[in-house]
Tab-separated table of C-alpha atoms in Angstrom:
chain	number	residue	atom	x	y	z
A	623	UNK	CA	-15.992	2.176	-10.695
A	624	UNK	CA	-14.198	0.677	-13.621
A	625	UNK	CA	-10.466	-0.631	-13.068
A	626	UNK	CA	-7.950	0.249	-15.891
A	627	UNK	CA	-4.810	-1.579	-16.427
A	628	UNK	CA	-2.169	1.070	-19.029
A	629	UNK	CA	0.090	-1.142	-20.604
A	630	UNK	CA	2.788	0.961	-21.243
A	631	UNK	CA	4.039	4.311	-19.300
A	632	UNK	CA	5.327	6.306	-22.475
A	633	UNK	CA	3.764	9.955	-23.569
A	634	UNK	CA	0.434	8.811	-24.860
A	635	UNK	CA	-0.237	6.888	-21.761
A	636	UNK	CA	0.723	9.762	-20.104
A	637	UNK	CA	3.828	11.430	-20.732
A	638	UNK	CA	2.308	13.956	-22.836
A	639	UNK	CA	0.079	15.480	-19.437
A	640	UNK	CA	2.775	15.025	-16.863
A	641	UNK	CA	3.511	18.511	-16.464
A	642	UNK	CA	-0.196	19.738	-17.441
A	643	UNK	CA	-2.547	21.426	-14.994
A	644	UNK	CA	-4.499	18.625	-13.555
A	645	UNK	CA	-7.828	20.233	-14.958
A	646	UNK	CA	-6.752	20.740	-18.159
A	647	UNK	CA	-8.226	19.014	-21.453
A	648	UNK	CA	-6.026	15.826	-21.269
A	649	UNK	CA	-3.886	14.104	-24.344
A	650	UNK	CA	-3.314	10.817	-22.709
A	651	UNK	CA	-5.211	7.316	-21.588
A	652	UNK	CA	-3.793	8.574	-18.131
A	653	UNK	CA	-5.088	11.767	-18.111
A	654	UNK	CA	-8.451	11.393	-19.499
A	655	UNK	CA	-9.446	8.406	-17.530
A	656	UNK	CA	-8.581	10.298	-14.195
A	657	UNK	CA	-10.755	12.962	-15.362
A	658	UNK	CA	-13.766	10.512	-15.489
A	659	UNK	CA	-16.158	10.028	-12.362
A	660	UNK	CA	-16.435	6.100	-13.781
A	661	UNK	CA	-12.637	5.136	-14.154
A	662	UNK	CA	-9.810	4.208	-11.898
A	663	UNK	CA	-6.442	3.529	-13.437
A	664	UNK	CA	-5.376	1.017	-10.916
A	665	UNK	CA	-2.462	-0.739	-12.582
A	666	UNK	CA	0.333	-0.313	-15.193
A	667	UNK	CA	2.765	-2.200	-16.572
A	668	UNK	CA	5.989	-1.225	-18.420
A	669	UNK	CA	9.312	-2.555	-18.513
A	670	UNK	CA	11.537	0.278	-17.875
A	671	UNK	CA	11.661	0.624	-13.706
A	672	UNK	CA	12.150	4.527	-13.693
A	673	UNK	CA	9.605	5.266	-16.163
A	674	UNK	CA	6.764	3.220	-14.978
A	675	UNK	CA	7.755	4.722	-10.868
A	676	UNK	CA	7.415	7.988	-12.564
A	677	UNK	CA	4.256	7.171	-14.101
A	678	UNK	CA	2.531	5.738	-10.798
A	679	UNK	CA	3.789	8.350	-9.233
A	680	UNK	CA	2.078	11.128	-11.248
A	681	UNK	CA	-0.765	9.278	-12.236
A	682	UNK	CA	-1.221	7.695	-8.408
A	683	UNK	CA	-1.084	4.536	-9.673
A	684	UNK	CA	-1.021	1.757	-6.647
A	685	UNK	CA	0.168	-1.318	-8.483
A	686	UNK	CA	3.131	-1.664	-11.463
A	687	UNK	CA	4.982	-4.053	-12.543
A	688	UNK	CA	7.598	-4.856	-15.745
A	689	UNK	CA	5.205	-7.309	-17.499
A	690	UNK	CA	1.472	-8.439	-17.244
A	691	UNK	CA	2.456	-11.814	-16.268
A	692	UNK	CA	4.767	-10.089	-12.851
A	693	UNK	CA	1.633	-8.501	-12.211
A	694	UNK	CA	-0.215	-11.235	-11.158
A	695	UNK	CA	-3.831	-9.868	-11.910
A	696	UNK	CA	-7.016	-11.850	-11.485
A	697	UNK	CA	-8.844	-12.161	-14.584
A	698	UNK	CA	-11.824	-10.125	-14.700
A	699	UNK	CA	-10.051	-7.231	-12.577
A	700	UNK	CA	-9.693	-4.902	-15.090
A	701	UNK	CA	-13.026	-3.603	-17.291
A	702	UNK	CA	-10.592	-1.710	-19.622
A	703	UNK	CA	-6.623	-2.389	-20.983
A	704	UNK	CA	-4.985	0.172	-22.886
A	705	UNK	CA	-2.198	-0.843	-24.967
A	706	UNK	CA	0.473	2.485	-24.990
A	707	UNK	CA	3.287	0.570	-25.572
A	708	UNK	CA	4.956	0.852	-29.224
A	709	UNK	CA	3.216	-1.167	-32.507
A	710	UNK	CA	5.973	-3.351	-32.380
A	711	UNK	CA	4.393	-5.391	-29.235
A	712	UNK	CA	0.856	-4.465	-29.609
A	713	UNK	CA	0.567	-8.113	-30.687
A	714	UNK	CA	1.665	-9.835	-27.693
A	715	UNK	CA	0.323	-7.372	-24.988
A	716	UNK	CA	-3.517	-7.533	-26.969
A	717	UNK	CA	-3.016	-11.571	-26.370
A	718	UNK	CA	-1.641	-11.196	-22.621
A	719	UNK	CA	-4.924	-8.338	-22.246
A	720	UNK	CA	-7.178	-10.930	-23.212
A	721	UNK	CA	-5.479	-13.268	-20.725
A	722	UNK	CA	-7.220	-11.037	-18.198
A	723	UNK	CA	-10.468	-11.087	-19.423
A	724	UNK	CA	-11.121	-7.555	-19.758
A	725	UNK	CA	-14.499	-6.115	-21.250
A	726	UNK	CA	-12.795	-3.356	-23.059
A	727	UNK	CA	-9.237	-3.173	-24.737
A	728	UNK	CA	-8.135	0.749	-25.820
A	729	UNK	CA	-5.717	0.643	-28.368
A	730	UNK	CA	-3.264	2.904	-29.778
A	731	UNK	CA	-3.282	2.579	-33.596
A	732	UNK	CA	-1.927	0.748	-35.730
A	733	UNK	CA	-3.403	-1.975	-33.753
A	734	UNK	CA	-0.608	-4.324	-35.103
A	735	UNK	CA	2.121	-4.046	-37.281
A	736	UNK	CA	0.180	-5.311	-40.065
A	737	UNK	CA	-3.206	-5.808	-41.568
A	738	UNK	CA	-3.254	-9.268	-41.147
A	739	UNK	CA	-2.235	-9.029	-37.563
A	740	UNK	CA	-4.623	-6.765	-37.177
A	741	UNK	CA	-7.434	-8.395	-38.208
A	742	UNK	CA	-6.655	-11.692	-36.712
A	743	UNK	CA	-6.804	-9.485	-32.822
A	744	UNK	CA	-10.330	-8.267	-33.721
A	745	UNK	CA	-11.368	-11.678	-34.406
A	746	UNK	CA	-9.932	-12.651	-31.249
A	747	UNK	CA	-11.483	-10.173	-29.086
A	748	UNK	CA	-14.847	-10.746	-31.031
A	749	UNK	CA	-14.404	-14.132	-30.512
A	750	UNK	CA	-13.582	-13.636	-26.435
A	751	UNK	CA	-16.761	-11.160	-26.218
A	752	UNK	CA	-14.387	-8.497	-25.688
A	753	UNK	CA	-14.675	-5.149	-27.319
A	754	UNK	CA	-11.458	-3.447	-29.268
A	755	UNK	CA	-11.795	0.701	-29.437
A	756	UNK	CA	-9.072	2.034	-31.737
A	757	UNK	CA	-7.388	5.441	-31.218
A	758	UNK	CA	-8.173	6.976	-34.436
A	759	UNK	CA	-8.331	10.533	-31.515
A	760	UNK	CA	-10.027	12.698	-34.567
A	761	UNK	CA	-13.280	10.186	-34.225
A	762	UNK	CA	-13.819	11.297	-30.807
A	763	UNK	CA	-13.391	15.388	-31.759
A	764	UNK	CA	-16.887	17.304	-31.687
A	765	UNK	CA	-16.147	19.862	-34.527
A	766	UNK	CA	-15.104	16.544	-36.759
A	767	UNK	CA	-18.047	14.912	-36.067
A	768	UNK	CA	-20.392	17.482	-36.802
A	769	UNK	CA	-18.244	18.243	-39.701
A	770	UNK	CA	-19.098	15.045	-40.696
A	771	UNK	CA	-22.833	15.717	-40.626
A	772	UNK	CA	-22.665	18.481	-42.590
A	773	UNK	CA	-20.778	17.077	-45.263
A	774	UNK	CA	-23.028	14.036	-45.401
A	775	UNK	CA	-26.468	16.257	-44.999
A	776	UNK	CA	-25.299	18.407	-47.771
A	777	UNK	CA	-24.848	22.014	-46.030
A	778	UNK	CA	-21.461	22.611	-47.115
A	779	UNK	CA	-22.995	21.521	-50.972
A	780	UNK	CA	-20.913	19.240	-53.227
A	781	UNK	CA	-16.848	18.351	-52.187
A	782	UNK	CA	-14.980	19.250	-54.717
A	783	UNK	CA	-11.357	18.188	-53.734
A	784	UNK	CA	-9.492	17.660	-50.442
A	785	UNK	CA	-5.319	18.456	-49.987
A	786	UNK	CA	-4.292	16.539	-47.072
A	787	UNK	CA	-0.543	16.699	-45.699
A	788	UNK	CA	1.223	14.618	-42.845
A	789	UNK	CA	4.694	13.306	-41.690
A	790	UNK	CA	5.989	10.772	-39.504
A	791	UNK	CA	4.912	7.800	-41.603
A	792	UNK	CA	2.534	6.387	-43.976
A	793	UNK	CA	0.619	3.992	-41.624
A	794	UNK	CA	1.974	5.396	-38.311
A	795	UNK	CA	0.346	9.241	-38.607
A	796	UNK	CA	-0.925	8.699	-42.240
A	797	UNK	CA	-3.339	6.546	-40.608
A	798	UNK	CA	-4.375	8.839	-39.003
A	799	UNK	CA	-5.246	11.300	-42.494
A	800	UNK	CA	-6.725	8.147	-44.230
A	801	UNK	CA	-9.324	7.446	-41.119
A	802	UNK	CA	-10.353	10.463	-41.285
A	803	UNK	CA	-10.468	10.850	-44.793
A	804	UNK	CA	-12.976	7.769	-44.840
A	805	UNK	CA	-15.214	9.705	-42.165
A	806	UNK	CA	-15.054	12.959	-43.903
A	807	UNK	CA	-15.726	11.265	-47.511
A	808	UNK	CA	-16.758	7.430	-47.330
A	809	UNK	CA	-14.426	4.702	-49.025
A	810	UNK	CA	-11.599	6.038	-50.739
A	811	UNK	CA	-9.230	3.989	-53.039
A	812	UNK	CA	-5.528	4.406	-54.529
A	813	UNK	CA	-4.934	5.762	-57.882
A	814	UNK	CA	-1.434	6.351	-57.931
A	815	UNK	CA	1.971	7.368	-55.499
A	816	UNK	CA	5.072	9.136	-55.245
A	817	UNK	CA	8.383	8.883	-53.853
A	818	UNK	CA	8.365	7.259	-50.168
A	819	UNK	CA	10.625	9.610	-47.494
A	820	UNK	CA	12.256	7.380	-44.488
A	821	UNK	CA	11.304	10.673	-42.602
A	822	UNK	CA	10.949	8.827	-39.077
A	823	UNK	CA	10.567	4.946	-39.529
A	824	UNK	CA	12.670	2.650	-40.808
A	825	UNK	CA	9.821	0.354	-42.074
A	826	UNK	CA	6.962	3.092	-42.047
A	827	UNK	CA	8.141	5.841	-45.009
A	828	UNK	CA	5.742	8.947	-45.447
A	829	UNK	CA	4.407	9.199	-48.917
A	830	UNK	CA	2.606	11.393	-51.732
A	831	UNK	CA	-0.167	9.813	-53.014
A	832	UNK	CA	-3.251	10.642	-55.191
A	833	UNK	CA	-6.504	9.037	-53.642
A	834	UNK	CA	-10.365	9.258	-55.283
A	835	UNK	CA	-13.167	8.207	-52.838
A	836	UNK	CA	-16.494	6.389	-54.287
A	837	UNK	CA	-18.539	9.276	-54.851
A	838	UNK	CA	-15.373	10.756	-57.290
A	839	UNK	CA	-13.866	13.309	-55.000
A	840	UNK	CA	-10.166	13.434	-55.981
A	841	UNK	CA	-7.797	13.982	-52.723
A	842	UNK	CA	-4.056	14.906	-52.938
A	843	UNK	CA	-1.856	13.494	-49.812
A	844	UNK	CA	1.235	15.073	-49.825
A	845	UNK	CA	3.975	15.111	-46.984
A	846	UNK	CA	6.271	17.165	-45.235
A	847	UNK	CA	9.884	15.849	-43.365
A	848	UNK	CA	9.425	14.548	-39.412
A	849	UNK	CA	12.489	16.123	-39.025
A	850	UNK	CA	11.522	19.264	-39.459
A	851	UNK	CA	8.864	19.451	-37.211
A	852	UNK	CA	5.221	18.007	-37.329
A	853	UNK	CA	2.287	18.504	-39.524
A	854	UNK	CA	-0.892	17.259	-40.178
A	855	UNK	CA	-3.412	19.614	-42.047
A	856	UNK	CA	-6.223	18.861	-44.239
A	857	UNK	CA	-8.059	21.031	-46.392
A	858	UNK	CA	-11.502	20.683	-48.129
A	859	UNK	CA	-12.989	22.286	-51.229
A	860	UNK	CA	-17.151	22.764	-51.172
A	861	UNK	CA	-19.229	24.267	-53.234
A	862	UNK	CA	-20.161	26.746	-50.508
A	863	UNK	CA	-16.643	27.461	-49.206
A	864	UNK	CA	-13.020	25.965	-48.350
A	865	UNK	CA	-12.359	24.442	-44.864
A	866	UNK	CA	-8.759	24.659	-43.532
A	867	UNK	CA	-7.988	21.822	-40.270
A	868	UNK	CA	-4.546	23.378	-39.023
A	869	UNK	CA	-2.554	22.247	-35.783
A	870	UNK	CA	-3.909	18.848	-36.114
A	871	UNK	CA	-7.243	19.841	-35.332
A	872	UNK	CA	-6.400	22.265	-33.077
A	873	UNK	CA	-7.677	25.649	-35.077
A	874	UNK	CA	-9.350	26.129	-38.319
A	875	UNK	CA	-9.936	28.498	-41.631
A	876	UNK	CA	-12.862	28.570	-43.288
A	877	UNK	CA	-13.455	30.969	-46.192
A	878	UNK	CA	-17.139	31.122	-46.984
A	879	UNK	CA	-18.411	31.651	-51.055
A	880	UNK	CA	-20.326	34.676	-52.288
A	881	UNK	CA	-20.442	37.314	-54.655
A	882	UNK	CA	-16.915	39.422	-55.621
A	883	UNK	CA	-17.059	42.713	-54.640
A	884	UNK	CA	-14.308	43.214	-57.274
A	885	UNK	CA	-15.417	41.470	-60.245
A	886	UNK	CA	-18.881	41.718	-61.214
A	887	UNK	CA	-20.680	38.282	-61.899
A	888	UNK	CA	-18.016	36.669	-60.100
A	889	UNK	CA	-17.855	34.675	-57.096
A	890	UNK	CA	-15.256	34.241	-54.888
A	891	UNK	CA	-14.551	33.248	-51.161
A	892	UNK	CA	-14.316	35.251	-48.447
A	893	UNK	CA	-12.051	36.746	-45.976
A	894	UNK	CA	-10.503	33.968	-43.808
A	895	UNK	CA	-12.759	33.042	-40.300
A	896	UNK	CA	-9.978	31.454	-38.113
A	897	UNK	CA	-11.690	29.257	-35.081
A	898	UNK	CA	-10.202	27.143	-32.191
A	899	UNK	CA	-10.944	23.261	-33.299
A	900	UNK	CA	-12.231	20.926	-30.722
A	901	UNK	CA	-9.418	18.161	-31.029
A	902	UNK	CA	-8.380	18.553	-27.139
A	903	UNK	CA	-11.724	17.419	-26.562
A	904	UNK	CA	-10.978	13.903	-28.007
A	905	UNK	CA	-9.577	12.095	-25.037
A	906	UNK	CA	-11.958	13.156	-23.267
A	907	UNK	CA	-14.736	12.254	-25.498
A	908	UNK	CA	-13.066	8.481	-25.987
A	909	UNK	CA	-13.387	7.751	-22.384
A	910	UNK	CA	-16.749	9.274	-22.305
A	911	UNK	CA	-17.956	6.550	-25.263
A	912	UNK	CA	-15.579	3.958	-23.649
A	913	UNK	CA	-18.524	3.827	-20.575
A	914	UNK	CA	-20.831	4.127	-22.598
A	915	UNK	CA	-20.472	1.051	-24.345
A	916	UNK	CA	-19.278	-0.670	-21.274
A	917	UNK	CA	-22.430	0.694	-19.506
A	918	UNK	CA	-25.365	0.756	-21.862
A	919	UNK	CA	-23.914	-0.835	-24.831
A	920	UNK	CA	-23.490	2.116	-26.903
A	921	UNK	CA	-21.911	1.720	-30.486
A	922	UNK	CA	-17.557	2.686	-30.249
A	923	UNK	CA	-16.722	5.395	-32.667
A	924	UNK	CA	-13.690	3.690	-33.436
A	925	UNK	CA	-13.067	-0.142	-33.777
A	926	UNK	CA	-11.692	-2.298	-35.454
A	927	UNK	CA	-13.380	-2.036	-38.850
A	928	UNK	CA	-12.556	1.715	-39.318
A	929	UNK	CA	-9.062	1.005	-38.375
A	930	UNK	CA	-8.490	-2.415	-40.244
A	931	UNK	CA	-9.625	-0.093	-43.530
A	932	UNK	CA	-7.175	2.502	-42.829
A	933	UNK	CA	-4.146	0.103	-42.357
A	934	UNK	CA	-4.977	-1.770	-45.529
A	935	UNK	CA	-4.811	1.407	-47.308
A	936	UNK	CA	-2.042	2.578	-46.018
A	937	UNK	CA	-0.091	-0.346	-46.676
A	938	UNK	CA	-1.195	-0.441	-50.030
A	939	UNK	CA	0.081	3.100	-50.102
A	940	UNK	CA	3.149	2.375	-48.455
A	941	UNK	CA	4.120	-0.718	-50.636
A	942	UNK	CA	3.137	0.934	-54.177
A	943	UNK	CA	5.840	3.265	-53.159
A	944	UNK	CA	8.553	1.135	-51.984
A	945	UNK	CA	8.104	-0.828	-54.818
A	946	UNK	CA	8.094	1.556	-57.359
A	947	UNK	CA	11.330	3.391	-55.676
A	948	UNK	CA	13.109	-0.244	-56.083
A	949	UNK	CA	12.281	-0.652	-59.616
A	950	UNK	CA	13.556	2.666	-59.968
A	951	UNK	CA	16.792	2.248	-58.815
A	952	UNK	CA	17.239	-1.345	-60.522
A	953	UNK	CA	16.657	-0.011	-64.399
C-alpha cells in the first residue's frame, strides 16, 4: 500500500467529488486515489482549519495539519505528494515534498509560476531520484490517446487545420489547449497574437493567438470570457472528416467525408455522430500510471518535459500580447 500526502484541501484535491457518489468516475487526487486498491491517502496538509477538517473528514483522512513542517512526517513515509494548493506556492511546497523524500510528486499544472521555476523543480527532483507527473488530465483520457494514434498512424489522413478555444487564462487553462495541442500535432510554434482579456487572472490574461506546428498545420486559439462561464473546445480538420472535443472532453462530433448526395462530384461531410468522450476517465487513468511507474517503472504520460514546453509557450503567448497591448496604448 502506497501512502499519499495531498498538499492542499481545495476542489481539485477534492472539493470537486465531495458530494459525488463514492463510485463514481472521480475529478480529484482525493477521489481517484481512494478508488485505487494500491493507494492510501494518509495525510493532508492545508492551512485553512475548516477546510482541511472537512477534507479528512470526507476523504477519511487520519492525519492533517496547517503546514508540512507541523506535520512532522518521517521522510520516506509518503511514496506519492500531490501539490493541490494554488501555483502561487507550488514552489515552496515541491521543495518541502522533497524534504520528505517521496518517490513520486503529482502536480497540478503550471508546476510553478514560471518556466524557469519550473524547470529548475524538475532538475531538482531528477536530481533527488524523485519522479515529477504533471496534471496535463487530457494525457491520461483514453479517447485522446487513441486519438492520438490515429492521427499519427494516418487513419484520419492529412490535418488540415485545428480551431481551439479556452478561457480562464493563457498559461492557467491555455496550458492545458497547448499540451494537448503538442500531443495531437507534435511541436507547435507562435506566429502571431491578439488582444490579451484579464478574464480571471490578474497576471494570467486569456489570449487569441495564431499557432503553426512543424509539419505546417495552421491552428487558430481563440478565447471566450471566464466570466461568462467555461469553455474549452477544440476542433480538428482531416482529410477524412472534422472532429469536434466539446465539454472539455466530455462529448464529441465527428462528421465523417464522402460523396454529396446533393451535388454531384462533390464531397462533403456528413451528418453529425455525437459520442460521450472519455475525459472522466483521466483521474482515474493518472493514478493507474502513477503505480505503474512506482511499481514496474513504467514511462509517466505527463512530466515535466511535456509541461515545461507548454509553459514556455504559453508565456511566450502571454507576453507577445501584453506587450503588444502596452505599445498600443503608449503611441
Amino acid at each position: 500500500m502506497h501512502q499519499v500526502l495531498i498538499i492542499g484541501c481545495g476542489n481539485i484535491a477534492g472539493g470537486f467529488d465531495a458530494d459525488r457518489a463514492a463510485d463514481a468516475l472521480p475529478f480529484t487526487h482525493a477521489g481517484a486515489f481512494a478508488q485505487h486498491p494500491d493507494f492510501a491517502v494518509t495525510a493532508c496538509v492545508d492551512p485553512e482549519e475548516g477546510r482541511r477538517r472537512a477534507f479528512q473528514e470526507r476523504w477519511q483522512v487520519g492525519e492533517g495539519a496547517e503546514s508540512v513542517a507541523a506535520l512532522a512526517a518521517e521522510r520516506g513515509r509518503f511514496a506519492v505528494i500531490s501539490i493541490c494548493s494554488p501555483t502561487a506556492f507550488h514552489a515552496d511546497h515541491i521543495e518541502a515534498a522533497l524534504e520528505l523524500k517521496p518517490r513520486l510528486i503529482f502536480c497540478e499544472k503550471p508546476v510553478a509560476a514560471t518556466s524557469g521555476e519550473t524547470r529548475a523543480l524538475a532538475e531538482r527532483c531528477a536530481a533527488q531520484g524523485v519522479l515529477l507527473a504533471v496534471n496535463y488530465t487530457r494525457r491520461w483520457a483514453p479517447d485522446i490517446v487513441r486519438l492520438a494514434r490515429e492521427l499519427a498512424d494516418g487513419t484520419w489522413g492529412k490535418v488540415r487545420s485545428a480551431m481551439g478555444v479556452y478561457t480562464k487564462g493563457v498559461v492557467h487553462n491555455g496550458g492545458h489547449m497547448v499540451d494537448l495541442l503538442h500531443l495531437l500535432l507534435g511541436e507547435i510554434e507562435l506566429v502571431s497574437v491578439g488582444a490579451p482579456s484579464f478574464d480571471f487572472w490578474d497576471d494570467d490574461p486569456s489570449v487569441p493567438a495564431l499557432i503553426v506546428s512543424r509539419s505546417g498545420v495552421p491552428v487558430t486559439l481563440t478565447t471566450g470570457h471566464a466570466g461568462d462561464y467555461a469553455l474549452f473546445e477544440l476542433t480538428l480538420i482531416t482529410e477524412h472528416g472534422s472532429l469536434t472535443m466539446l465539454d472539455g472532453g466530455r462529448r464529441w462530433v465527428v462528421r465523417r467525408a464522402g460523396e454529396s448526395d446533393v451535388f454531384t462530384g462533390y464531397r462533403s461531410l456528413g451528418e453529425p455522430e455525437f459520442s460521450d468522450g472519455e475525459y472522466d476517465e483521466a483521474m482515474c487513468a493518472a493514478v493507474a500510471n502513477i503505480a505503474a511507474a512506482l511499481d514496474s517503472g513504467a514511462p509517466l504520460a505527463s512530466g515535466p518535459g511535456n509541461a515545461l514546453a507548454a509553459q514556455i509557450l504559453c508565456e511566450t503567448i502571454r507576453d507577445a500580447a501584453v506587450a503588444a497591448s502596452a505599445s498600443r496604448r503608449t503611441n
